[in-house]
XYZ file of C-alpha atoms in Angstrom:
428
model
C -25.542 213.693 105.533
C -23.061 212.783 108.249
C -21.403 210.264 105.909
C -20.438 212.974 103.465
C -16.782 213.935 103.919
C -14.302 216.427 102.541
C -13.045 215.786 99.023
C -10.562 218.641 98.853
C -12.923 220.810 96.812
C -16.258 222.473 97.463
C -19.185 220.420 96.138
C -22.974 220.153 96.489
C -25.615 217.509 97.095
C -29.003 218.442 95.660
C -32.351 217.182 96.886
C -34.208 215.239 94.198
C -37.653 216.190 95.528
C -37.442 219.845 96.555
C -36.082 222.027 93.781
C -33.152 224.232 94.820
C -32.609 222.581 98.204
C -29.131 221.251 98.761
C -26.142 220.653 101.017
C -22.872 222.514 100.475
C -19.686 220.750 101.589
C -16.556 222.877 101.710
C -13.031 221.704 100.949
C -12.504 221.177 104.673
C -15.728 219.237 105.153
C -17.953 221.937 106.688
C -21.615 221.311 105.730
C -24.320 223.952 105.253
C -27.875 223.737 103.926
C -28.593 226.082 101.037
C -31.430 227.194 98.798
C -30.659 228.071 95.165
C -33.249 230.083 93.260
C -33.948 232.553 90.495
C -36.056 235.654 91.008
C -37.576 236.807 87.728
C -37.439 233.786 85.432
C -34.758 231.844 83.583
C -33.137 235.021 82.282
C -32.224 236.136 85.813
C -29.081 235.084 87.622
C -29.086 232.272 90.136
C -28.917 233.266 93.774
C -27.850 231.133 96.686
C -29.209 231.541 100.205
C -27.487 229.856 103.161
C -30.046 228.350 105.525
C -27.544 227.255 108.155
C -24.845 224.810 109.179
C -25.661 221.100 109.434
C -26.348 220.158 113.053
C -28.589 221.586 115.746
C -30.906 223.284 114.991
C -30.598 222.515 111.279
C -31.316 218.910 110.410
C -32.339 217.680 106.937
C -36.017 217.900 107.925
C -35.893 221.358 109.556
C -33.736 222.753 106.732
C -36.149 221.293 104.128
C -39.093 222.969 105.908
C -37.241 226.293 105.896
C -36.455 225.874 102.210
C -40.177 225.374 101.478
C -40.909 228.635 103.308
C -38.255 230.443 101.280
C -39.583 229.034 98.001
C -43.016 230.486 98.846
C -41.412 233.918 99.292
C -39.711 233.602 95.899
C -43.022 232.600 94.323
C -44.471 235.867 95.676
C -41.583 237.872 94.190
C -39.835 238.361 97.543
C -36.066 237.946 97.615
C -35.083 235.966 100.767
C -31.552 237.399 100.683
C -32.839 240.979 100.631
C -35.337 240.177 103.387
C -32.568 238.682 105.496
C -30.356 241.706 104.931
C -33.195 244.010 105.960
C -33.800 241.964 109.082
C -30.121 242.190 109.963
C -30.088 245.930 109.220
C -33.016 246.427 111.562
C -31.297 244.401 114.258
C -28.037 246.379 113.959
C -28.288 249.765 112.222
C -31.904 250.463 113.186
C -31.646 249.222 116.759
C -32.730 252.073 119.044
C -29.404 251.939 120.885
C -27.488 252.479 117.617
C -29.994 254.898 116.085
C -29.403 257.429 118.866
C -25.998 258.180 117.319
C -27.460 258.245 113.798
C -30.082 260.771 114.887
C -27.583 262.836 116.867
C -25.080 263.084 114.005
C -27.678 263.460 111.258
C -30.115 265.864 112.893
C -29.523 267.041 116.459
C -26.040 268.491 115.946
C -27.232 270.490 112.949
C -30.574 271.746 114.262
C -30.682 271.706 118.075
C -28.490 274.033 120.113
C -28.931 271.774 123.133
C -28.152 268.635 121.146
C -25.805 267.212 123.784
C -28.513 267.451 126.454
C -30.996 265.752 124.113
C -28.533 262.956 123.359
C -27.834 262.409 127.048
C -31.574 262.265 127.711
C -32.098 259.627 124.988
C -29.357 257.502 126.497
C -31.015 257.480 129.903
C -34.641 256.398 130.422
C -35.531 255.794 126.730
C -32.505 253.542 126.202
C -33.210 251.754 129.485
C -36.687 250.809 128.215
C -36.144 250.363 124.459
C -32.575 249.024 124.511
C -31.773 247.319 121.164
C -35.327 247.106 119.844
C -35.449 247.874 116.092
C -36.931 251.281 115.315
C -39.596 249.875 112.907
C -40.962 247.616 115.656
C -41.301 250.247 118.394
C -44.950 250.845 119.225
C -47.064 253.459 120.960
C -47.125 251.221 124.035
C -43.310 251.287 124.082
C -43.319 255.094 124.082
C -45.865 255.126 126.901
C -43.535 252.842 128.881
C -40.692 255.317 128.327
C -42.757 258.328 129.427
C -43.866 256.439 132.535
C -40.238 256.616 133.654
C -40.615 260.391 134.075
C -43.472 260.292 136.587
C -43.233 263.349 138.813
C -40.879 265.123 136.392
C -43.205 266.914 133.959
C -40.567 269.201 132.435
C -38.216 266.310 131.610
C -41.181 264.264 130.349
C -42.073 266.992 127.842
C -38.465 267.275 126.697
C -38.237 263.498 126.253
C -41.527 263.474 124.355
C -40.487 266.246 121.949
C -37.063 264.655 121.390
C -38.500 261.203 120.693
C -41.229 262.645 118.469
C -38.624 264.425 116.353
C -36.440 261.317 116.273
C -39.215 259.077 114.917
C -40.496 261.760 112.513
C -36.957 262.100 111.142
C -36.686 258.317 110.739
C -40.060 258.255 108.961
C -38.968 261.027 106.616
C -35.886 259.010 105.701
C -37.990 255.937 104.939
C -36.401 253.916 107.726
C -39.742 253.323 109.446
C -43.199 253.190 107.876
C -44.932 255.289 110.502
C -43.926 257.076 113.674
C -45.425 255.618 116.868
C -45.798 259.222 118.089
C -48.387 260.485 115.639
C -50.590 263.556 115.851
C -53.102 261.615 117.921
C -50.518 260.861 120.626
C -51.188 263.267 123.545
C -48.194 265.253 124.717
C -47.444 265.412 128.455
C -49.146 268.318 130.165
C -47.411 271.671 130.004
C -45.358 272.643 133.031
C -46.829 275.606 134.914
C -44.745 278.753 134.534
C -42.333 279.150 137.428
C -42.577 282.213 139.636
C -39.789 281.576 142.156
C -37.786 284.687 142.949
C -35.005 284.639 145.513
C -35.315 287.179 148.311
C -32.473 289.598 149.004
C -31.446 287.461 151.970
C -31.434 284.280 149.861
C -29.509 286.003 147.090
C -26.846 287.186 149.540
C -26.685 283.692 151.022
C -26.325 282.129 147.555
C -23.492 284.523 146.732
C -21.626 283.729 149.923
C -22.205 279.992 149.463
C -20.917 280.149 145.880
C -17.750 281.778 147.210
C -17.015 278.619 149.188
C -17.262 276.260 146.195
C -14.160 277.339 144.332
C -13.514 276.897 140.606
C -15.439 276.204 138.421
C -18.925 276.349 139.982
C -18.325 279.167 142.446
C -17.507 281.818 139.821
C -20.115 280.387 137.437
C -22.915 280.967 139.952
C -21.660 284.445 140.862
C -21.470 285.461 137.190
C -25.000 284.160 136.687
C -26.198 286.386 139.510
C -24.430 289.485 138.152
C -25.107 289.091 134.415
C -28.601 287.470 134.441
C -27.335 285.157 131.680
C -28.483 281.598 131.065
C -26.624 278.769 132.742
C -25.035 277.257 129.635
C -24.141 280.687 128.256
C -21.841 281.160 131.252
C -20.789 277.530 131.717
C -19.675 277.298 128.055
C -18.099 280.763 127.992
C -14.902 281.154 125.925
C -12.156 283.685 126.512
C -12.408 284.734 122.860
C -15.916 286.094 123.605
C -14.536 288.462 126.244
C -12.921 291.866 125.674
C -10.943 292.802 128.761
C -10.180 296.302 127.456
C -13.808 297.314 126.887
C -15.244 295.103 129.631
C -17.708 293.435 127.279
C -18.839 289.898 126.632
C -20.135 289.169 123.125
C -22.279 286.058 123.089
C -22.141 284.704 119.493
C -25.360 283.927 117.673
C -24.635 280.198 117.529
C -24.655 280.062 121.329
C -27.639 282.348 121.870
C -31.038 280.735 122.361
C -32.665 283.122 119.874
C -29.790 282.910 117.344
C -29.000 286.605 117.847
C -25.580 287.787 118.986
C -25.775 289.513 122.345
C -23.459 292.037 124.006
C -23.270 291.893 127.805
C -21.556 294.877 129.455
C -19.503 293.559 132.372
C -19.757 295.409 135.665
C -16.558 295.833 137.667
C -17.646 292.943 139.896
C -17.974 290.602 136.912
C -14.545 291.653 135.635
C -13.076 290.987 139.075
C -14.468 287.442 139.022
C -12.966 286.783 135.585
C -9.653 288.245 136.771
C -9.647 285.742 139.621
C -10.492 282.878 137.255
C -7.577 283.896 135.013
C -5.263 283.901 138.037
C -6.591 280.481 139.088
C -5.873 279.042 135.653
C -2.295 280.288 135.816
C -1.757 277.856 138.692
C 0.757 280.157 140.376
C 0.286 279.752 144.149
C 2.886 282.417 144.955
C 1.273 285.150 142.852
C -0.313 288.086 144.761
C -4.114 287.550 144.909
C -5.096 290.960 143.483
C -2.298 291.632 141.004
C -3.218 292.807 137.475
C -3.785 289.896 135.130
C -4.301 289.494 131.392
C -7.107 287.221 130.290
C -6.298 284.313 127.965
C -7.253 284.814 124.321
C -8.496 281.304 123.621
C -9.985 278.298 125.331
C -12.863 277.692 127.701
C -13.242 279.810 130.806
C -14.806 276.974 132.805
C -13.474 273.489 132.126
C -12.057 270.589 134.074
C -10.653 268.784 131.041
C -9.267 271.663 128.998
C -11.287 270.415 126.033
C -14.962 270.419 126.998
C -17.161 272.795 129.028
C -17.747 271.993 132.666
C -20.482 269.426 133.322
C -22.089 267.952 136.438
C -24.452 270.869 136.974
C -26.826 268.843 139.162
C -24.016 267.997 141.556
C -22.842 271.596 141.472
C -26.300 272.821 142.480
C -26.447 270.238 145.272
C -23.143 271.554 146.616
C -24.467 275.118 146.447
C -27.638 274.147 148.322
C -25.596 272.366 150.996
C -23.302 275.372 151.401
C -26.282 277.721 151.722
C -27.821 275.516 154.393
C -24.544 275.296 156.307
C -24.096 279.092 156.261
C -27.668 279.649 157.396
C -27.253 277.231 160.314
C -24.015 278.981 161.221
C -25.738 282.380 161.183
C -28.679 281.132 163.227
C -26.418 279.545 165.836
C -24.563 282.818 166.367
C -27.843 284.721 166.564
C -29.270 282.053 168.859
C -32.348 281.648 166.708
C -33.978 278.995 164.552
C -32.436 278.736 161.046
C -34.640 279.920 158.202
C -35.943 277.317 155.781
C -34.651 277.842 152.250
C -37.356 277.040 149.708
C -36.365 274.961 146.696
C -35.072 276.941 143.730
C -33.378 276.363 140.383
C -30.427 278.043 138.722
C -32.692 279.543 136.048
C -34.585 281.324 138.846
C -31.582 283.641 139.121
C -32.588 285.236 135.796
C -36.107 285.868 137.060
C -34.674 287.207 140.311
C -32.445 289.630 138.410
C -35.305 290.753 136.152
C -37.453 291.383 139.210
C -34.578 293.259 140.804
C -34.247 295.473 137.716
C -37.887 296.468 138.160
C -37.285 297.345 141.807
C -34.351 299.514 140.741
C -36.569 301.402 138.288
C -34.937 299.998 135.140
C -37.081 300.243 131.999
C -38.763 297.097 130.771
C -37.153 297.461 127.330
C -33.722 297.493 128.958
C -34.538 294.417 131.018
C -35.621 292.596 127.845
C -32.392 293.653 126.145
C -30.279 292.373 129.052
C -32.125 289.040 128.999
C -31.734 288.901 125.184
C -35.453 288.351 124.738
C -37.092 289.022 121.369
C -40.635 288.908 122.708
C -42.473 291.694 124.507
C -41.045 295.119 123.746
C -38.578 293.658 121.209
C -40.979 291.330 119.371
C -43.388 291.653 116.469
C -43.554 294.894 114.509
C -41.742 296.780 117.254
C -38.787 294.449 116.884
C -38.651 295.125 113.139
C -38.559 298.915 113.375
C -36.969 299.452 116.772
C -33.260 298.753 116.199
C -31.711 300.535 119.198
C -29.344 298.101 120.968
C -29.705 299.656 124.464
C -25.981 299.114 125.021
C -25.420 302.146 127.229
C -28.629 301.516 129.152
C -27.695 297.879 129.679
C -24.347 298.884 131.113
C -25.942 301.376 133.505
C -28.527 298.804 134.596
C -26.014 296.006 135.174
C -23.741 298.320 137.139
C -26.714 299.336 139.302
C -27.599 295.671 139.820
C -24.005 294.854 140.796
C -24.024 297.701 143.332
C -27.284 296.344 144.734
C -25.711 292.885 145.113
C -22.641 294.405 146.739
C -24.877 296.172 149.233
C -26.639 292.921 150.067
C -23.371 291.099 150.650
C -21.875 293.867 152.759
C -25.054 294.209 154.826
C -24.839 290.486 155.577
C -21.257 290.803 156.813
C -21.378 289.569 160.377
C -18.825 286.748 160.176
C -15.947 286.539 157.715
C -18.092 287.553 154.739
C -15.985 288.829 151.875
C -17.471 291.731 149.889
C -17.600 291.656 146.130
C -14.195 292.369 144.641
C -13.738 295.543 142.678
C -11.793 295.761 139.426
C -8.036 296.073 139.799
C -6.784 298.501 137.200
C -3.656 297.514 135.305
């Protein structure tokens, strides 16, 4: 083989013992072992399969052994070229690392409102474990290894499980895997117990004051969450086009609502004042009077650090809020010469439960509370939801104004050291 040299044209040397086995020599002298075969009889076209270049690891003996293996596949009606292409497709297109994008573009973006969160989750622990493993080769044991990464985080474990289950079911439905490793017999992680954390009036006042120290964007985000009882992403991804400054209303579009139903949120004066201040902040005019009338922008995101995408880094934002609350509590305790109170752990979503509980304390009807929270269960679900079409708009406005006054009272009652009260609307 080594004695064969370039002749200026491509030519072949065929083995006289093993049919179809040969050596291809290019015009420049490059040598590769090949296997030439027909699949389907003499009437079919000849196909040529490249085994590999001459040299390590392909010697005449190792290449001949590989050719024998390929000839057995052909005898069974299996095309080696197609098998090789499928193997390469699995290694590239069906690698878990690459399939995340395929699944995100083909399914998540079209069907999951929180698709970006699901994609980020897939790129964390699951990608760390599965890496570039082909989807058809991922087993139940692999999924167990992924879920083990979420020990002590039951809520995230359930989200990861449901996302992966949908991902593999989607791949199975497209014929890209034979069977999902997360079948019906695969036990889902245990359900997370329903949370019951409600912030006390003192904690709520402390959270408000702490949020006021954070600045844009997280400070006003947290204060709006407290006033409106909205969901975190509903506020964090708020657009100016959803807001009507003249009527003082926020219309959450159906494509951003969790229940796919558009939702009108009447804005109390305190909420309008916060948005006024955000609009002033975005003008970047340091010499402008702090309480002058301002017109809200018509387009764009209310809370963004890039100008193109909604604000992110919510975990870090919550950590900053917690730290500010602790600092303010230690400051208060030092002045009162007493031991600082311990602030129990809480989550941003607990603000909605706190507001709903506060509505009850203020004597607000349950139906109105459900309308403010944009729930379709309870008083607005089932048959009642079909026939009861009142939108509770006026009642929602009255309730949210009462809640804002309650918050204002809490803040003002806490005023013992440089505590700023809630700002009232400045009329144009």
